[in-house]
Tab-separated table of C-alpha atoms in Angstrom:
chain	number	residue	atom	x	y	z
H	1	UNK	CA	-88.328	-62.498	37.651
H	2	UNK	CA	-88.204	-65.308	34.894
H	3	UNK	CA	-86.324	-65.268	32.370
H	4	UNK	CA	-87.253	-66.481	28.623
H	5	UNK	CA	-86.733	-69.199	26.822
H	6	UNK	CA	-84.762	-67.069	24.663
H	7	UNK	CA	-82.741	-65.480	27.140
H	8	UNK	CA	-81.744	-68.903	28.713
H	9	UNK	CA	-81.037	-70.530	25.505
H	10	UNK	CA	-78.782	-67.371	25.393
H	11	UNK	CA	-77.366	-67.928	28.581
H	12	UNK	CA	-76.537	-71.615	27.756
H	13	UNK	CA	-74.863	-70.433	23.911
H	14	UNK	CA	-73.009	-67.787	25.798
H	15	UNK	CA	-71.510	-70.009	28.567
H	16	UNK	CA	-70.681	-73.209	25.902
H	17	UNK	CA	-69.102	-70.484	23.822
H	18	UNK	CA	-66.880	-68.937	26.550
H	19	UNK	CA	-66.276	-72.259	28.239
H	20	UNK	CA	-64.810	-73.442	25.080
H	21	UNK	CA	-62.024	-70.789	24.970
H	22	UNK	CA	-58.201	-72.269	26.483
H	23	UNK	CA	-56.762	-68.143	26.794
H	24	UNK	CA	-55.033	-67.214	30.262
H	25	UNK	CA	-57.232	-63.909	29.677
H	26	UNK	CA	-60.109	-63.934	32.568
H	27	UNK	CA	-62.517	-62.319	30.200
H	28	UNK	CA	-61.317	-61.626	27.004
H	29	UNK	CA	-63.127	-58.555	24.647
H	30	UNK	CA	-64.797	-61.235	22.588
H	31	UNK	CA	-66.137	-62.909	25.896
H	32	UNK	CA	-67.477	-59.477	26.811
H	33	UNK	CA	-69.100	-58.196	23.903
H	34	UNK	CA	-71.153	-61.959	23.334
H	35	UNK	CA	-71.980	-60.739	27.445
H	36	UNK	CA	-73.074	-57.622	26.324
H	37	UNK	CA	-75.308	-58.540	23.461
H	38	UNK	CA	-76.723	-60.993	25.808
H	39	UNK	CA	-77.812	-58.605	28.814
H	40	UNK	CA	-78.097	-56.237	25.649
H	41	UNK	CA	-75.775	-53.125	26.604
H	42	UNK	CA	-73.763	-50.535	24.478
H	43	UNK	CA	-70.678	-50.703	26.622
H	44	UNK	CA	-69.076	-53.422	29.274
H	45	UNK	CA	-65.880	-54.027	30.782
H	46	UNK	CA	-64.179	-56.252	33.427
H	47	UNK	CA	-61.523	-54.952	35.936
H	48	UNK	CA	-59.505	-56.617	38.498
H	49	UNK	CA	-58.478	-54.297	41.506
H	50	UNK	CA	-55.718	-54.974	44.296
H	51	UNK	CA	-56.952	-52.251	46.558
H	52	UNK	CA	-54.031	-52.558	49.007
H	53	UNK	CA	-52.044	-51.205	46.318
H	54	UNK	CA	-54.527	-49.145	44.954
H	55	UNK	CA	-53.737	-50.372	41.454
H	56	UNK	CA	-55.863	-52.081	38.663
H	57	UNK	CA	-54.216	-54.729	37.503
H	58	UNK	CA	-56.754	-56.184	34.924
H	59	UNK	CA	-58.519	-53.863	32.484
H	60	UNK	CA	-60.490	-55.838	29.788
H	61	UNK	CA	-63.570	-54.340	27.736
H	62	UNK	CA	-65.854	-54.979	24.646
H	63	UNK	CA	-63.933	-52.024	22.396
H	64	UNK	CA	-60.356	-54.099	22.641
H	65	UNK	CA	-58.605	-49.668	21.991
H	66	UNK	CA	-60.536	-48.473	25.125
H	67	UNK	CA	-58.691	-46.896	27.492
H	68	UNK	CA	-59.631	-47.811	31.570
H	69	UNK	CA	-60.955	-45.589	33.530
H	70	UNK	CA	-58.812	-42.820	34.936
H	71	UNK	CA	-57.374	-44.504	37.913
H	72	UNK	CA	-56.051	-41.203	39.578
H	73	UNK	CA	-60.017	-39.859	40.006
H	74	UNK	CA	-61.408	-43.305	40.651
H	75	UNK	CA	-59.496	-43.632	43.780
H	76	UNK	CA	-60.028	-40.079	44.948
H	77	UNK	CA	-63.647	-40.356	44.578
H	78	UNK	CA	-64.385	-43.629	45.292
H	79	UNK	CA	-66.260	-43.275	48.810
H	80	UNK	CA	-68.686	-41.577	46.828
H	81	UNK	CA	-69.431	-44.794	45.138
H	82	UNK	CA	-72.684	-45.429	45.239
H	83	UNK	CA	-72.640	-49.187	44.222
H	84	UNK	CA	-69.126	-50.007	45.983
H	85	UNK	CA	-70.499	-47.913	49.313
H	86	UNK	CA	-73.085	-50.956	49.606
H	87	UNK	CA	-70.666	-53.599	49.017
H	88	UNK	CA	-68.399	-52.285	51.619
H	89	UNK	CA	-71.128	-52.183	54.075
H	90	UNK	CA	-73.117	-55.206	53.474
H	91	UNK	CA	-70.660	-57.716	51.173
H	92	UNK	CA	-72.469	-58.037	48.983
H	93	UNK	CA	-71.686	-59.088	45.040
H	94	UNK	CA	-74.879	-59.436	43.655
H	95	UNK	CA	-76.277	-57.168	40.503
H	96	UNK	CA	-76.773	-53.563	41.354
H	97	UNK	CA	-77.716	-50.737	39.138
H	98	UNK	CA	-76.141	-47.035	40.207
H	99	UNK	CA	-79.305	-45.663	40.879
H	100	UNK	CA	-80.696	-48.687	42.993
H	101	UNK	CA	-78.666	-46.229	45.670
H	102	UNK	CA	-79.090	-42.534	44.550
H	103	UNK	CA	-81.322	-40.338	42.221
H	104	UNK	CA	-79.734	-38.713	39.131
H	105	UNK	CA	-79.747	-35.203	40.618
H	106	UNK	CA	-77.824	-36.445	43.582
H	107	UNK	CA	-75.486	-38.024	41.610
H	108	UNK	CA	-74.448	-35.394	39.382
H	109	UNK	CA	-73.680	-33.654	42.498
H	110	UNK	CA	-70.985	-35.986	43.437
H	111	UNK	CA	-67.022	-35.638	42.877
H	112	UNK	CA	-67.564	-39.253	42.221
H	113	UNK	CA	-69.517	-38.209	39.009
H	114	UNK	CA	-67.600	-34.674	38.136
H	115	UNK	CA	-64.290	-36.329	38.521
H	116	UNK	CA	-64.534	-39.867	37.633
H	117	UNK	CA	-68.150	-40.790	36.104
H	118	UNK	CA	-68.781	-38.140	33.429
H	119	UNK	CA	-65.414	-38.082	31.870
H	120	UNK	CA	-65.370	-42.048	31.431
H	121	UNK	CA	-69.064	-43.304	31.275
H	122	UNK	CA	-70.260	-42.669	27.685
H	123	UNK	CA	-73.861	-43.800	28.669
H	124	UNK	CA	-76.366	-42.491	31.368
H	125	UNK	CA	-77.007	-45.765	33.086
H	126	UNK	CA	-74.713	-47.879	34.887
H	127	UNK	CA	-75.239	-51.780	36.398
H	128	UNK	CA	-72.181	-53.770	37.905
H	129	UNK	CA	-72.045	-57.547	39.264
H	130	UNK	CA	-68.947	-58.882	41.284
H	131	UNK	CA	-67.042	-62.062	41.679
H	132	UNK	CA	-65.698	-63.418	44.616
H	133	UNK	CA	-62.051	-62.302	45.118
H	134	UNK	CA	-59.561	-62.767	47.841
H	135	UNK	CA	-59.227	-59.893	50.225
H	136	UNK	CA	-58.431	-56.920	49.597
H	137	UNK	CA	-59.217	-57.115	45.707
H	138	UNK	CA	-62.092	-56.342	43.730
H	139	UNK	CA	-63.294	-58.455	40.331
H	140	UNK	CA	-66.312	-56.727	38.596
H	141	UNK	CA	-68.211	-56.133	35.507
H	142	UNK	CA	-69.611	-52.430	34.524
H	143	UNK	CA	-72.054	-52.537	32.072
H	144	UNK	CA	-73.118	-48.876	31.038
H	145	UNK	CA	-76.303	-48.284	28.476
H	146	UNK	CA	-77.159	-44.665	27.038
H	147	UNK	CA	-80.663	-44.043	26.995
H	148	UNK	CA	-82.937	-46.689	28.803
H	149	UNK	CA	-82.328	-47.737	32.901
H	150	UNK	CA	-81.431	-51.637	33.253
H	151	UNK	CA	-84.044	-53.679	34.489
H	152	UNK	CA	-84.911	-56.860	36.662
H	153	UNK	CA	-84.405	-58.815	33.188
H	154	UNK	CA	-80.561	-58.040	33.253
H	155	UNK	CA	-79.979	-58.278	37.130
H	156	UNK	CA	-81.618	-61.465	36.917
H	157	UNK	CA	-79.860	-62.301	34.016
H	158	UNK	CA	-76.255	-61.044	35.777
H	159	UNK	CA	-77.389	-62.765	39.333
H	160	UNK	CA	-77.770	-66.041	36.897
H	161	UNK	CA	-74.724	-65.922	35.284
H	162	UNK	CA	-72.468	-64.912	38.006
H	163	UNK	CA	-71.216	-67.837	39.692
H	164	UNK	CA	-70.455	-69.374	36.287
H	165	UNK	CA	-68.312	-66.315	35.353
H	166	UNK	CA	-66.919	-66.851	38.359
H	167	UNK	CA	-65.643	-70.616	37.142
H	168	UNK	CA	-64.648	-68.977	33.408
H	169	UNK	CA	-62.344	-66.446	35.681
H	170	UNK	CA	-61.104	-69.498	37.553
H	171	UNK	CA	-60.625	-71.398	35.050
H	172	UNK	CA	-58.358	-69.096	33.147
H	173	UNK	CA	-55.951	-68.621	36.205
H	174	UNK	CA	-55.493	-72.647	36.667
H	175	UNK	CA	-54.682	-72.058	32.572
H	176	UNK	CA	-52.439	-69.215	33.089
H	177	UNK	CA	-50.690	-70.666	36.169
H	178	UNK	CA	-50.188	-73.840	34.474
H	179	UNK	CA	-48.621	-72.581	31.102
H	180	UNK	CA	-46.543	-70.335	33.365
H	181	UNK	CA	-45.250	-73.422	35.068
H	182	UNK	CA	-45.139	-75.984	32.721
H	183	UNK	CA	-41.796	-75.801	31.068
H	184	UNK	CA	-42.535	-76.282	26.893
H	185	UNK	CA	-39.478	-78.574	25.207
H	186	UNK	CA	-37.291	-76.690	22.575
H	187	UNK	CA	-39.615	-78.040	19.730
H	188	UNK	CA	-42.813	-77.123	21.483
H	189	UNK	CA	-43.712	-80.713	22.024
H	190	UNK	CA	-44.280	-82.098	26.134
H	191	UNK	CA	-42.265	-84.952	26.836
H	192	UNK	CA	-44.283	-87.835	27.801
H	193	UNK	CA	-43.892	-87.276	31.470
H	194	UNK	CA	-44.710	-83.571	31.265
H	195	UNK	CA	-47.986	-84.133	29.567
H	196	UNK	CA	-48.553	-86.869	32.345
């Protein structure tokens, strides 16, 4: 599908903006919300998952208070998956909406949705895109609407944009790594061979 000249100028705003940002946060809630307005969602989030422990570890989304989802049912359910199922079985990271894999009937007959889905997801329609991550951990984006099923506009949109998110989420390690390592002097100044 092509995109708009509004849309990319959108694209190209939204990436300067979040490029400019120096946090050690992958994806802050400001990041996400200037996301959402973009692909033009109610809701979106970003969580980083170490399955091996079975623990999230990074829990970001556009309302700063929300709470993440309730890890307990997500990990009981989560072979009901539909989107993660496919990702399992064919790697890949690209776009997907929920129902690009089951009808809403099905769905709703799920544990997946009884246990996990319903109590958490405050719209009816649900999209997610991935990022690489080393094995054994996950790094996605949910994006959730109410009343209207994402399109071919937004997956192209999310398919577009992911392998610069990708460099954002990068980016903010190599930031967070280096602050972590980088010892500041007592007045907060580098010495001369430090900032070298």
């Amino acid at each position: 599908m092509r995109l708009s000249r509004s849309d990319l100028a959108g694209t190209l705003d939204f990436l300067r903006e979040a490029g400019d940002l120096d946090g050690t946060e992958p994806f802050p809630s400001e990041v996400l919300r200037r996301l959402a307005a973009l692909v033009r969602c109610e809701r979106m989030s970003y969580a980083e998952i170490d399955r091996a422990r079975s623990a999230l570890t990074v829990f970001t989304a556009t309302d700063p208070e929300a709470d993440g989802p309730p890890e307990e049912a997500y990990w009981a359910t989560l072979h009901e998956h539909p989107i993660r199922r496919h990702r399992t079985l064919t790697g890949e990271l690209g776009a997907f909406k929920i129902y690009d894999f089951v009808n809403p009937s099905r769905l709703r007959r799920t544990q997946f949705y009884a246990d996990f889905l319903r109590p958490w997801n405050t719209g009816g329609f649900l999209m997610s895109v991935c990022l690489p991550a080393p094995t054994g951990r996950t790094r996605t984006f949910n994006l959730e609407r109410r009343s209207v099923d994402f399109g071919e506009r937004e997956r192209t949109l999310l398919d577009l944009l992911q392998p610069h998110l990708g460099q954002l989420g990068r980016a903010a390690e190599v930031r967070r790594r280096a602050r972590a390592t980088v010892p500041i002097a007592g007045d907060g100044v580098l010495t001369e061979r430090e900032t070298e």
